[in-house]
Amino acid sequence: MSNIPENLRYSKDHEWVLVEGDVATVGITDYAQESLGDVVYIEFPKTGDSFNAHEAIGSVESVKAVSEIFTPVGGEVVEVNEGINDSAEVVNSDCYGGGWMVKIKMNNPGEADAMLSADEYEEYLSANA
Amino acid sequence: MENLKKTPLNAAHRALGGKMVDFGGWDMPVQYRAGVIAEHLATREKAGLFDVSHMGEIHVDGPDAIAFVNSITTNDVSKLVDGQAHYSALTNERGGVVDDLLVYRFGENKLFLVVNAGTTEKDWDWISSKRGDYDVDLRHASSDYCQIAIQGPKAIGILQKLTETDLSTIKYYHFTTGEVDGVPSIISRTGYTGEDGFEVYADAGKAEQLWNKMLETGESEEILPCGLAARNTLRLEAAMSLYGHELGDDISPLEANLGWICKLNKENFIGKDVLVKQKEEGLDRKLVGFEMTEPGIARDGFPIYIDDEKLGVVTSGSPAPFLKKNIGLAFVPTEFANIGQEIKIEVRGKLLSAVIVPTPFYKREK
């Protein structure tokens, strides 16, 4: 079964966000990393880039597949976890910790509130995955 | 999903945590719990075990066996001796490739063809339709056999524990019949990984016994079961062609660098005239290997640009787990098919740099 921490919010595209003030840390879920298999490279947006919610901001490449990262919240990229490209397998081993991808200063924190709770995401997975 | 074909090892794959996918109509493991990188490295450094029972087998028996197969394939079957196999191609009248295959010679009246899984029915129809007046019996025997590949530097030691046959006497691209764990088998020193190793063909009903025994015997050598994803990255590092990617009905084997299996001096075979003409006049495009020179991964089908012009396409592209580079194979116009040529590959709207490099990307030390 997928690991789904209680303290995060989830999107149907299998991203998670951790909200601290008006900054959302975004990563991909355990289900997403498991489906992708061994992750080897992450294509990041640049710090300072702005995106609307649900826009593609980069991609995660595994040996056999590539998956776009859709930001669940709109705003400005304030930090990217670029260092993980030296050991991208951290996205597989620690997707909710060291494998985080970007931090976004949200234009509208309400977008994070509207995301799925852990329970709702689990329900979504069992119905759709 | 219920219509997918299954090899006799389907339950074994599921028991090992195989992630099952539809591969050309077959329900096959793309990877197991260890994951593609671990599986790939195990095969390079220790041993990997692959279920390739989905491949097709065709028996060709009769006095005209050699003449018949020689008339439909590019390599020279008359050069094979008993106990030897070779890589070859079935060609169509346009000089394109119907399939690539292995031809095994058991005797002058007895050949055994091993073809790709996804093309087995097409090949069978093609081969049957070309029989004409040749005195041969053709038998589609794919469901009779399981095929298990044990590959990697430790493969010979592991398999040797299960057979009385002295494996060291089997040369590369040779085979023998013998017992593996008491099961009558064809033991062939062939593979699709760039490593030393064997492919074992046996009765489909014995598949689980052989598979489990090989895994168990190889445990001390840290053998891993390997899925299709590792099979693909291993063959790509070794720059071996995959049908439907580097080879196809409209791709000449000469374009795909398979001139070494096209014996244009032998008696006539289907498509020979076209290949002879291509050789005389030169080819428009050639298959090359490339390596990315900036971060990014080229995937199958991505366009290639040279001097701002779209001139080619990636046939296979992937991260290379052993080489730790992003590599690929691609067709480009012959005039640009030179080592050191810089190219650009369009990766989701961005043009990324790559360079043409020698192939194979990986060659094992002997």
Short mmCIF file of C-alpha atoms in Angstrom, two decimals:
data_model
loop_
_atom_site.label_atom_id
_atom_site.label_comp_id
_atom_site.label_asym_id
_atom_site.label_seq_id
_atom_site.Cartn_x
_atom_site.Cartn_y
_atom_site.Cartn_z
CA MET A 1 0.00 0.00 0.00
CA SER A 2 1.12 3.53 -0.68
CA ASN A 3 2.53 5.66 2.08
CA ILE A 4 0.29 8.74 2.47
CA PRO A 5 1.34 11.08 5.31
CA GLU A 6 -1.53 12.74 7.18
CA ASN A 7 -0.01 16.24 7.26
CA LEU A 8 0.14 16.80 3.49
CA ARG A 9 -2.38 17.76 0.81
CA TYR A 10 -2.61 15.79 -2.44
CA SER A 11 -3.51 16.28 -6.09
CA LYS A 12 -5.09 13.83 -8.49
CA ASP A 13 -1.87 14.11 -10.54
CA HIS A 14 -0.07 12.48 -7.60
CA GLU A 15 1.74 15.52 -6.25
CA TRP A 16 1.83 16.42 -2.58
CA VAL A 17 2.21 19.83 -0.97
CA LEU A 18 3.31 20.83 2.48
CA VAL A 19 1.99 24.27 3.42
CA GLU A 20 4.04 26.50 5.70
CA GLY A 21 2.66 30.03 5.80
CA ASP A 22 2.22 31.09 2.17
CA VAL A 23 4.92 28.72 0.87
CA ALA A 24 4.03 25.29 -0.50
CA THR A 25 6.68 22.59 -0.84
CA VAL A 26 5.78 20.32 -3.76
CA GLY A 27 6.84 16.76 -4.48
CA ILE A 28 5.51 13.56 -6.00
CA THR A 29 3.71 10.90 -4.01
CA ASP A 30 4.79 7.41 -3.09
CA TYR A 31 2.31 6.08 -5.62
CA ALA A 32 3.88 8.28 -8.34
CA GLN A 33 7.47 7.27 -7.59
CA GLU A 34 6.44 3.62 -7.44
CA SER A 35 4.73 3.85 -10.84
CA LEU A 36 7.69 5.62 -12.42
CA GLY A 37 10.31 3.22 -11.15
CA ASP A 38 13.94 4.25 -10.73
CA VAL A 39 14.10 8.05 -11.02
CA VAL A 40 17.25 9.36 -12.71
CA TYR A 41 16.66 13.02 -13.51
CA ILE A 42 14.41 15.92 -12.64
CA GLU A 43 13.89 18.85 -14.96
CA PHE A 44 13.23 21.84 -12.72
CA PRO A 45 11.72 25.25 -13.35
CA LYS A 46 13.89 28.26 -12.55
CA THR A 47 13.68 30.18 -9.32
CA GLY A 48 11.57 33.25 -10.02
CA ASP A 49 9.35 31.56 -12.63
CA SER A 50 5.64 31.98 -12.03
CA PHE A 51 2.96 29.40 -12.76
CA ASN A 52 -0.76 29.02 -12.50
CA ALA A 53 -2.17 26.08 -10.61
CA HIS A 54 -2.14 22.82 -12.66
CA GLU A 55 0.54 24.06 -15.06
CA ALA A 56 3.47 21.79 -15.91
CA ILE A 57 6.56 23.11 -14.12
CA GLY A 58 9.03 20.38 -15.00
CA SER A 59 9.34 16.65 -15.33
CA VAL A 60 10.54 13.57 -13.54
CA GLU A 61 12.45 11.07 -15.66
CA SER A 62 12.84 7.45 -14.67
CA VAL A 63 14.78 4.85 -16.62
CA LYS A 64 11.72 3.84 -18.57
CA ALA A 65 9.33 6.79 -18.45
CA VAL A 66 8.90 10.51 -18.05
CA SER A 67 6.15 12.24 -16.14
CA GLU A 68 5.38 15.94 -15.99
CA ILE A 69 5.17 17.70 -12.67
CA PHE A 70 2.00 19.77 -12.41
CA THR A 71 2.01 22.33 -9.67
CA PRO A 72 -1.20 22.03 -7.67
CA VAL A 73 -0.89 25.67 -6.58
CA GLY A 74 -0.14 28.87 -8.47
CA GLY A 75 2.63 31.26 -7.55
CA GLU A 76 6.31 31.99 -7.79
CA VAL A 77 9.05 29.38 -7.54
CA VAL A 78 11.23 30.46 -4.61
CA GLU A 79 13.47 27.40 -4.32
CA VAL A 80 14.23 24.26 -6.32
CA ASN A 81 15.86 21.11 -4.92
CA GLU A 82 18.38 21.03 -7.76
CA GLY A 83 20.99 19.12 -5.75
CA ILE A 84 18.94 15.93 -5.92
CA ASN A 85 19.94 15.43 -9.54
CA ASP A 86 23.24 14.09 -8.19
CA SER A 87 21.33 11.24 -6.56
CA ALA A 88 17.84 11.34 -8.01
CA GLU A 89 17.03 7.96 -6.44
CA VAL A 90 16.16 9.94 -3.30
CA VAL A 91 12.83 10.59 -5.05
CA ASN A 92 12.22 6.83 -4.79
CA SER A 93 13.60 6.34 -1.30
CA ASP A 94 12.32 9.51 0.38
CA CYS A 95 9.68 11.14 -1.80
CA TYR A 96 8.11 13.09 1.08
CA GLY A 97 11.43 14.25 2.54
CA GLY A 98 14.74 14.63 0.72
CA GLY A 99 12.97 14.08 -2.60
CA TRP A 100 10.93 17.29 -2.49
CA MET A 101 11.08 19.26 -5.75
CA VAL A 102 10.14 22.93 -5.53
CA LYS A 103 8.90 25.55 -3.10
CA ILE A 104 6.24 27.91 -4.37
CA LYS A 105 5.13 31.17 -2.82
CA MET A 106 1.42 30.84 -3.30
CA ASN A 107 -0.72 33.56 -4.83
CA ASN A 108 -3.82 31.96 -3.39
CA PRO A 109 -3.37 29.63 -0.40
CA GLY A 110 -6.99 28.60 -0.89
CA GLU A 111 -5.78 26.39 -3.74
CA ALA A 112 -3.89 24.22 -1.26
CA ASP A 113 -6.90 23.97 1.03
CA ALA A 114 -8.95 22.72 -1.90
CA MET A 115 -6.60 19.77 -2.47
CA LEU A 116 -7.30 16.25 -1.26
CA SER A 117 -6.65 15.25 2.33
CA ALA A 118 -4.66 12.08 3.01
CA ASP A 119 -7.90 10.12 3.47
CA GLU A 120 -9.41 11.51 0.29
CA TYR A 121 -6.25 10.75 -1.69
CA GLU A 122 -6.19 7.20 -0.38
CA GLU A 123 -9.80 6.81 -1.43
CA TYR A 124 -8.97 8.29 -4.84
CA LEU A 125 -6.11 5.83 -5.27
CA SER A 126 -8.15 2.80 -4.37
CA ALA A 127 -10.86 3.88 -6.81
CA ASN A 128 -8.57 4.86 -9.68
CA ALA A 129 -5.25 3.05 -9.39
CA MET B 1 -6.35 -7.38 -20.07
CA GLU B 2 -7.89 -10.84 -20.03
CA ASN B 3 -6.89 -11.47 -23.62
CA LEU B 4 -3.20 -11.03 -22.96
CA LYS B 5 -1.04 -14.04 -23.68
CA LYS B 6 0.87 -15.48 -20.77
CA THR B 7 4.14 -17.36 -20.64
CA PRO B 8 4.33 -20.46 -18.42
CA LEU B 9 6.13 -18.27 -15.88
CA ASN B 10 3.31 -15.76 -15.39
CA ALA B 11 2.49 -16.92 -11.86
CA ALA B 12 6.19 -16.99 -10.97
CA HIS B 13 6.57 -13.36 -12.06
CA ARG B 14 3.64 -12.29 -9.93
CA ALA B 15 4.99 -14.21 -6.95
CA LEU B 16 8.29 -12.31 -7.35
CA GLY B 17 6.49 -8.97 -7.34
CA GLY B 18 6.84 -8.45 -11.07
CA LYS B 19 5.17 -5.27 -12.31
CA MET B 20 3.15 -6.66 -15.19
CA VAL B 21 2.54 -4.77 -18.43
CA ASP B 22 1.07 -5.43 -21.85
CA PHE B 23 4.06 -6.04 -24.10
CA GLY B 24 2.87 -6.60 -27.65
CA GLY B 25 -0.08 -8.62 -26.42
CA TRP B 26 1.89 -10.48 -23.73
CA ASP B 27 1.42 -10.02 -20.00
CA MET B 28 5.07 -9.59 -19.01
CA PRO B 29 7.06 -8.23 -16.06
CA VAL B 30 8.61 -4.86 -16.84
CA GLN B 31 10.58 -5.08 -13.59
CA TYR B 32 10.58 -6.86 -10.25
CA ARG B 33 10.97 -5.49 -6.74
CA ALA B 34 14.66 -4.62 -7.10
CA GLY B 35 13.93 -2.23 -9.96
CA VAL B 36 15.40 -1.72 -13.40
CA ILE B 37 18.74 -0.23 -12.32
CA ALA B 38 19.53 -3.01 -9.82
CA GLU B 39 18.46 -5.63 -12.37
CA HIS B 40 20.59 -4.06 -15.08
CA LEU B 41 23.67 -3.86 -12.82
CA ALA B 42 23.19 -7.41 -11.54
CA THR B 43 23.37 -8.63 -15.14
CA ARG B 44 26.51 -6.61 -15.87
CA GLU B 45 28.29 -7.54 -12.66
CA LYS B 46 26.79 -10.85 -11.49
CA ALA B 47 23.85 -12.55 -13.14
CA GLY B 48 20.37 -11.80 -14.37
CA LEU B 49 17.54 -14.19 -15.21
CA PHE B 50 15.06 -13.36 -17.96
CA ASP B 51 11.86 -15.05 -19.06
CA VAL B 52 11.90 -14.87 -22.84
CA SER B 53 9.34 -17.61 -23.37
CA HIS B 54 7.23 -15.18 -25.38
CA MET B 55 9.71 -15.46 -28.27
CA GLY B 56 8.51 -17.58 -31.20
CA GLU B 57 9.99 -20.91 -32.27
CA ILE B 58 9.64 -22.49 -35.69
CA HIS B 59 11.01 -25.87 -36.73
CA VAL B 60 12.17 -26.30 -40.32
CA ASP B 61 12.78 -29.94 -41.18
CA GLY B 62 13.47 -31.70 -44.46
CA PRO B 63 16.01 -32.11 -47.23
CA ASP B 64 15.61 -28.51 -48.38
CA ALA B 65 15.79 -26.93 -44.91
CA ILE B 66 19.04 -25.08 -45.56
CA ALA B 67 18.14 -24.03 -49.09
CA PHE B 68 14.73 -22.80 -47.98
CA VAL B 69 15.92 -20.74 -45.02
CA ASN B 70 18.76 -19.41 -47.15
CA SER B 71 16.18 -18.17 -49.64
CA ILE B 72 14.31 -16.08 -47.05
CA THR B 73 17.11 -14.80 -44.80
CA THR B 74 20.13 -12.56 -45.30
CA ASN B 75 22.85 -14.54 -43.53
CA ASP B 76 24.39 -17.62 -45.18
CA VAL B 77 22.83 -20.73 -43.65
CA SER B 78 25.14 -22.98 -45.69
CA LYS B 79 28.04 -21.77 -43.56
CA LEU B 80 26.51 -23.05 -40.31
CA VAL B 81 27.74 -26.32 -38.87
CA ASP B 82 25.76 -28.62 -36.59
CA GLY B 83 25.51 -27.05 -33.15
CA GLN B 84 26.00 -23.53 -34.44
CA ALA B 85 23.58 -20.62 -34.60
CA HIS B 86 23.64 -17.25 -36.26
CA TYR B 87 21.83 -13.94 -36.16
CA SER B 88 19.98 -13.13 -39.36
CA ALA B 89 17.09 -11.20 -40.89
CA LEU B 90 14.00 -12.16 -42.82
CA THR B 91 13.73 -9.61 -45.61
CA ASN B 92 10.82 -8.58 -47.81
CA GLU B 93 10.91 -7.77 -51.55
CA ARG B 94 11.66 -4.11 -50.75
CA GLY B 95 14.75 -5.08 -48.80
CA GLY B 96 12.98 -4.21 -45.52
CA VAL B 97 13.10 -6.41 -42.48
CA VAL B 98 10.15 -8.69 -41.73
CA ASP B 99 11.92 -9.69 -38.53
CA ASP B 100 15.33 -10.40 -37.09
CA LEU B 101 15.92 -13.91 -35.84
CA LEU B 102 18.30 -16.63 -34.73
CA VAL B 103 18.83 -19.65 -36.99
CA TYR B 104 20.03 -22.81 -35.22
CA ARG B 105 21.43 -25.77 -37.17
CA PHE B 106 20.75 -29.15 -35.58
CA GLY B 107 21.58 -31.00 -38.80
CA GLU B 108 21.50 -30.50 -42.53
CA ASN B 109 17.80 -31.41 -42.50
CA LYS B 110 16.94 -29.70 -39.28
CA LEU B 111 16.91 -26.00 -38.49
CA PHE B 112 15.27 -24.12 -35.65
CA LEU B 113 14.24 -20.48 -35.98
CA VAL B 114 13.70 -18.15 -33.03
CA VAL B 115 11.77 -14.99 -33.82
CA ASN B 116 10.40 -12.00 -31.91
CA ALA B 117 7.30 -12.35 -29.77
CA GLY B 118 5.29 -9.53 -31.32
CA THR B 119 5.99 -10.71 -34.86
CA THR B 120 5.64 -14.47 -34.40
CA GLU B 121 2.32 -14.78 -36.24
CA LYS B 122 3.40 -12.40 -39.00
CA ASP B 123 6.65 -14.35 -39.43
CA TRP B 124 4.87 -17.68 -39.46
CA ASP B 125 2.50 -16.47 -42.17
CA TRP B 126 5.38 -14.97 -44.14
CA ILE B 127 7.61 -18.02 -43.90
CA SER B 128 4.77 -20.42 -44.71
CA SER B 129 3.82 -18.37 -47.76
CA LYS B 130 7.37 -18.57 -49.13
CA ARG B 131 7.69 -22.34 -48.88
CA GLY B 132 6.81 -22.95 -52.52
CA ASP B 133 8.29 -26.19 -53.81
CA TYR B 134 10.94 -26.52 -51.12
CA ASP B 135 10.80 -29.95 -49.52
CA VAL B 136 10.45 -28.87 -45.90
CA ASP B 137 8.09 -29.34 -42.99
CA LEU B 138 7.37 -26.19 -41.05
CA ARG B 139 6.11 -26.37 -37.52
CA HIS B 140 5.05 -23.44 -35.36
CA ALA B 141 6.24 -24.65 -31.96
CA SER B 142 6.13 -21.47 -29.89
CA SER B 143 3.76 -22.79 -27.27
CA ASP B 144 5.80 -25.97 -26.78
CA TYR B 145 8.81 -24.14 -25.42
CA CYS B 146 9.81 -21.99 -22.55
CA GLN B 147 12.95 -19.93 -23.02
CA ILE B 148 14.96 -18.68 -20.07
CA ALA B 149 18.03 -16.49 -20.49
CA ILE B 150 20.69 -16.50 -17.80
CA GLN B 151 23.13 -13.70 -18.48
CA GLY B 152 26.13 -12.07 -16.88
CA PRO B 153 29.63 -13.01 -15.72
CA LYS B 154 28.31 -15.47 -13.11
CA ALA B 155 25.81 -17.12 -15.47
CA ILE B 156 28.09 -19.93 -16.60
CA GLY B 157 29.02 -20.90 -13.04
CA ILE B 158 25.40 -20.98 -11.91
CA LEU B 159 24.13 -22.95 -14.88
CA GLN B 160 27.06 -25.37 -14.68
CA LYS B 161 25.83 -26.51 -11.26
CA LEU B 162 22.63 -27.70 -12.91
CA THR B 163 23.98 -29.65 -15.87
CA GLU B 164 26.43 -32.42 -16.73
CA THR B 165 27.15 -30.69 -20.04
CA ASP B 166 30.54 -28.97 -19.92
CA LEU B 167 29.40 -25.43 -20.67
CA SER B 168 32.93 -24.17 -21.27
CA THR B 169 33.02 -26.26 -24.45
CA ILE B 170 30.06 -24.36 -25.94
CA LYS B 171 31.45 -21.47 -27.92
CA TYR B 172 29.65 -18.15 -28.39
CA TYR B 173 26.75 -18.59 -30.81
CA HIS B 174 26.93 -22.37 -30.46
CA PHE B 175 24.56 -24.69 -28.65
CA THR B 176 24.05 -28.24 -27.55
CA THR B 177 21.25 -30.38 -26.22
CA GLY B 178 21.57 -31.59 -22.67
CA GLU B 179 19.78 -31.79 -19.37
CA VAL B 180 19.37 -28.83 -17.06
CA ASP B 181 18.18 -29.97 -13.64
CA GLY B 182 17.20 -33.22 -15.33
CA VAL B 183 15.08 -31.45 -17.96
CA PRO B 184 15.99 -32.05 -21.62
CA SER B 185 17.01 -28.64 -22.97
CA ILE B 186 18.65 -26.77 -25.77
CA ILE B 187 21.53 -24.87 -24.17
CA SER B 188 22.63 -21.97 -26.34
CA ARG B 189 25.47 -19.56 -25.65
CA THR B 190 23.60 -16.53 -26.90
CA GLY B 191 21.89 -13.51 -25.43
CA TYR B 192 20.64 -9.98 -25.80
CA THR B 193 22.48 -8.17 -23.03
CA GLY B 194 26.06 -7.72 -24.19
CA GLU B 195 27.18 -10.22 -21.54
CA ASP B 196 28.29 -13.80 -21.66
CA GLY B 197 25.44 -16.15 -20.89
CA PHE B 198 23.04 -18.78 -22.08
CA GLU B 199 19.55 -19.14 -23.40
CA VAL B 200 17.87 -22.38 -22.36
CA TYR B 201 14.93 -23.78 -24.30
CA ALA B 202 12.88 -26.54 -22.74
CA ASP B 203 9.40 -27.99 -22.51
CA ALA B 204 6.99 -25.23 -21.48
CA GLY B 205 5.69 -27.45 -18.68
CA LYS B 206 9.12 -27.40 -17.04
CA ALA B 207 9.47 -23.63 -17.04
CA GLU B 208 8.75 -23.04 -13.36
CA GLN B 209 11.08 -25.82 -12.27
CA LEU B 210 13.96 -24.41 -14.33
CA TRP B 211 13.27 -20.81 -13.41
CA ASN B 212 13.05 -21.48 -9.68
CA LYS B 213 16.06 -23.76 -9.73
CA MET B 214 18.20 -21.19 -11.52
CA LEU B 215 17.14 -18.46 -9.09
CA GLU B 216 17.80 -20.72 -6.11
CA THR B 217 21.17 -21.88 -7.44
CA GLY B 218 22.18 -18.34 -8.29
CA GLU B 219 21.17 -16.91 -4.93
CA SER B 220 24.71 -17.10 -3.52
CA GLU B 221 25.90 -15.15 -6.58
CA GLU B 222 23.13 -12.59 -6.07
CA ILE B 223 21.31 -13.37 -9.29
CA LEU B 224 18.25 -11.20 -9.88
CA PRO B 225 15.18 -11.87 -11.98
CA CYS B 226 15.12 -9.14 -14.63
CA GLY B 227 12.16 -7.61 -16.44
CA LEU B 228 11.70 -6.16 -19.89
CA ALA B 229 12.93 -2.71 -18.84
CA ALA B 230 16.37 -4.05 -17.92
CA ARG B 231 16.40 -6.23 -21.01
CA ASN B 232 15.89 -3.08 -23.06
CA THR B 233 18.54 -0.96 -21.34
CA LEU B 234 21.04 -3.82 -21.49
CA ARG B 235 20.55 -4.38 -25.21
CA LEU B 236 20.67 -0.65 -25.84
CA GLU B 237 24.04 -0.27 -24.08
CA ALA B 238 25.24 -3.12 -26.28
CA ALA B 239 23.68 -1.31 -29.29
CA MET B 240 21.68 -4.34 -30.33
CA SER B 241 18.68 -3.63 -32.53
CA LEU B 242 15.10 -4.03 -31.37
CA TYR B 243 12.49 -4.87 -33.96
CA GLY B 244 9.96 -2.07 -34.34
CA HIS B 245 12.62 0.47 -33.36
CA GLU B 246 15.88 0.04 -35.29
CA LEU B 247 14.37 -2.57 -37.60
CA GLY B 248 11.10 -2.66 -39.51
CA ASP B 249 9.37 -3.50 -42.76
CA ASP B 250 10.64 -0.27 -44.30
CA ILE B 251 14.14 -0.28 -42.87
CA SER B 252 16.97 -1.95 -44.73
CA PRO B 253 19.31 -4.09 -42.62
CA LEU B 254 22.18 -2.18 -44.26
CA GLU B 255 20.82 1.08 -42.87
CA ALA B 256 20.65 -0.56 -39.44
CA ASN B 257 24.36 -1.49 -39.55
CA LEU B 258 23.56 -5.13 -40.13
CA GLY B 259 25.70 -5.45 -43.24
CA TRP B 260 27.62 -8.16 -41.40
CA ILE B 261 24.60 -10.46 -41.57
CA CYS B 262 23.79 -9.62 -45.21
CA LYS B 263 25.75 -12.07 -47.34
CA LEU B 264 25.22 -10.47 -50.72
CA ASN B 265 27.48 -13.01 -52.47
CA LYS B 266 25.35 -16.00 -51.53
CA GLU B 267 22.59 -17.45 -53.71
CA ASN B 268 19.44 -15.45 -54.18
CA PHE B 269 17.25 -14.44 -51.26
CA ILE B 270 14.19 -12.24 -51.02
CA GLY B 271 15.17 -8.58 -51.29
CA LYS B 272 18.77 -9.33 -52.28
CA ASP B 273 18.59 -7.24 -55.46
CA VAL B 274 17.46 -4.21 -53.46
CA LEU B 275 20.25 -4.62 -50.91
CA VAL B 276 22.86 -5.08 -53.65
CA LYS B 277 21.64 -1.88 -55.29
CA GLN B 278 21.71 0.00 -51.97
CA LYS B 279 25.23 -1.16 -51.39
CA GLU B 280 26.34 -0.01 -54.85
CA GLU B 281 24.55 3.32 -54.75
CA GLY B 282 25.02 4.11 -51.08
CA LEU B 283 22.44 4.55 -48.37
CA ASP B 284 20.39 7.66 -47.67
CA ARG B 285 20.39 7.17 -43.91
CA LYS B 286 22.27 5.25 -41.31
CA LEU B 287 21.75 4.14 -37.76
CA VAL B 288 24.10 5.84 -35.30
CA GLY B 289 24.64 5.89 -31.58
CA PHE B 290 24.55 9.17 -29.69
CA GLU B 291 25.20 10.39 -26.21
CA MET B 292 23.55 13.44 -24.65
CA THR B 293 26.04 16.19 -23.85
CA GLU B 294 23.67 18.21 -21.71
CA PRO B 295 21.18 17.12 -19.06
CA GLY B 296 18.09 15.51 -20.52
CA ILE B 297 16.96 12.19 -21.83
CA ALA B 298 16.13 11.41 -25.44
CA ARG B 299 13.28 8.96 -25.86
CA ASP B 300 12.01 6.87 -28.75
CA GLY B 301 10.52 9.01 -31.51
CA PHE B 302 12.12 12.34 -30.54
CA PRO B 303 13.16 14.39 -33.60
CA ILE B 304 16.80 15.10 -34.40
CA TYR B 305 18.02 18.40 -35.76
CA ILE B 306 21.28 19.08 -37.53
CA ASP B 307 22.05 22.67 -38.46
CA ASP B 308 18.50 23.67 -37.51
CA GLU B 309 16.95 21.21 -39.89
CA LYS B 310 14.86 18.26 -38.76
CA LEU B 311 16.77 15.38 -40.28
CA GLY B 312 16.33 12.30 -38.19
CA VAL B 313 14.57 10.49 -35.39
CA VAL B 314 15.52 8.65 -32.23
CA THR B 315 14.71 4.95 -32.53
CA SER B 316 15.62 4.04 -28.94
CA GLY B 317 16.68 6.42 -26.19
CA SER B 318 17.18 5.88 -22.51
CA PRO B 319 19.38 6.46 -19.51
CA ALA B 320 22.12 3.81 -19.54
CA PRO B 321 22.29 2.46 -15.98
CA PHE B 322 25.78 0.94 -16.20
CA LEU B 323 27.41 3.68 -18.26
CA LYS B 324 25.55 6.38 -16.33
CA LYS B 325 24.97 8.40 -19.47
CA ASN B 326 21.92 9.20 -21.51
CA ILE B 327 22.26 7.37 -24.80
CA GLY B 328 20.29 6.41 -27.85
CA LEU B 329 20.19 5.11 -31.38
CA ALA B 330 18.91 7.18 -34.26
CA PHE B 331 18.64 7.31 -38.01
CA VAL B 332 20.37 10.29 -39.59
CA PRO B 333 21.27 11.12 -43.21
CA THR B 334 24.45 9.25 -44.19
CA GLU B 335 26.39 12.48 -44.75
CA PHE B 336 26.03 13.30 -41.05
CA ALA B 337 26.56 9.76 -39.75
CA ASN B 338 30.05 10.44 -38.47
CA ILE B 339 31.60 9.99 -35.04
CA GLY B 340 31.85 13.39 -33.38
CA GLN B 341 28.99 14.96 -35.36
CA GLU B 342 27.02 17.24 -33.09
CA ILE B 343 23.27 16.93 -33.19
CA LYS B 344 20.30 18.42 -31.36
CA ILE B 345 17.44 16.41 -30.02
CA GLU B 346 14.04 17.92 -29.38
CA VAL B 347 13.04 17.02 -25.83
CA ARG B 348 9.56 18.35 -25.04
CA GLY B 349 10.04 21.51 -27.03
CA LYS B 350 13.68 22.14 -26.10
CA LEU B 351 16.64 21.42 -28.35
CA LEU B 352 19.29 19.60 -26.33
CA SER B 353 22.83 18.80 -27.51
CA ALA B 354 24.13 15.34 -28.23
CA VAL B 355 27.04 13.90 -30.15
CA ILE B 356 27.39 10.85 -32.36
CA VAL B 357 29.62 8.28 -30.68
CA PRO B 358 30.95 4.83 -31.62
CA THR B 359 28.79 1.78 -30.93
CA PRO B 360 28.43 -0.43 -29.04
CA PHE B 361 28.26 1.98 -26.13
CA TYR B 362 29.23 -0.91 -23.87
CA LYS B 363 31.48 -3.84 -24.65
CA ARG B 364 32.34 -6.38 -21.99
CA GLU B 365 35.94 -7.22 -21.25
CA LYS B 366 36.75 -10.72 -22.43
#
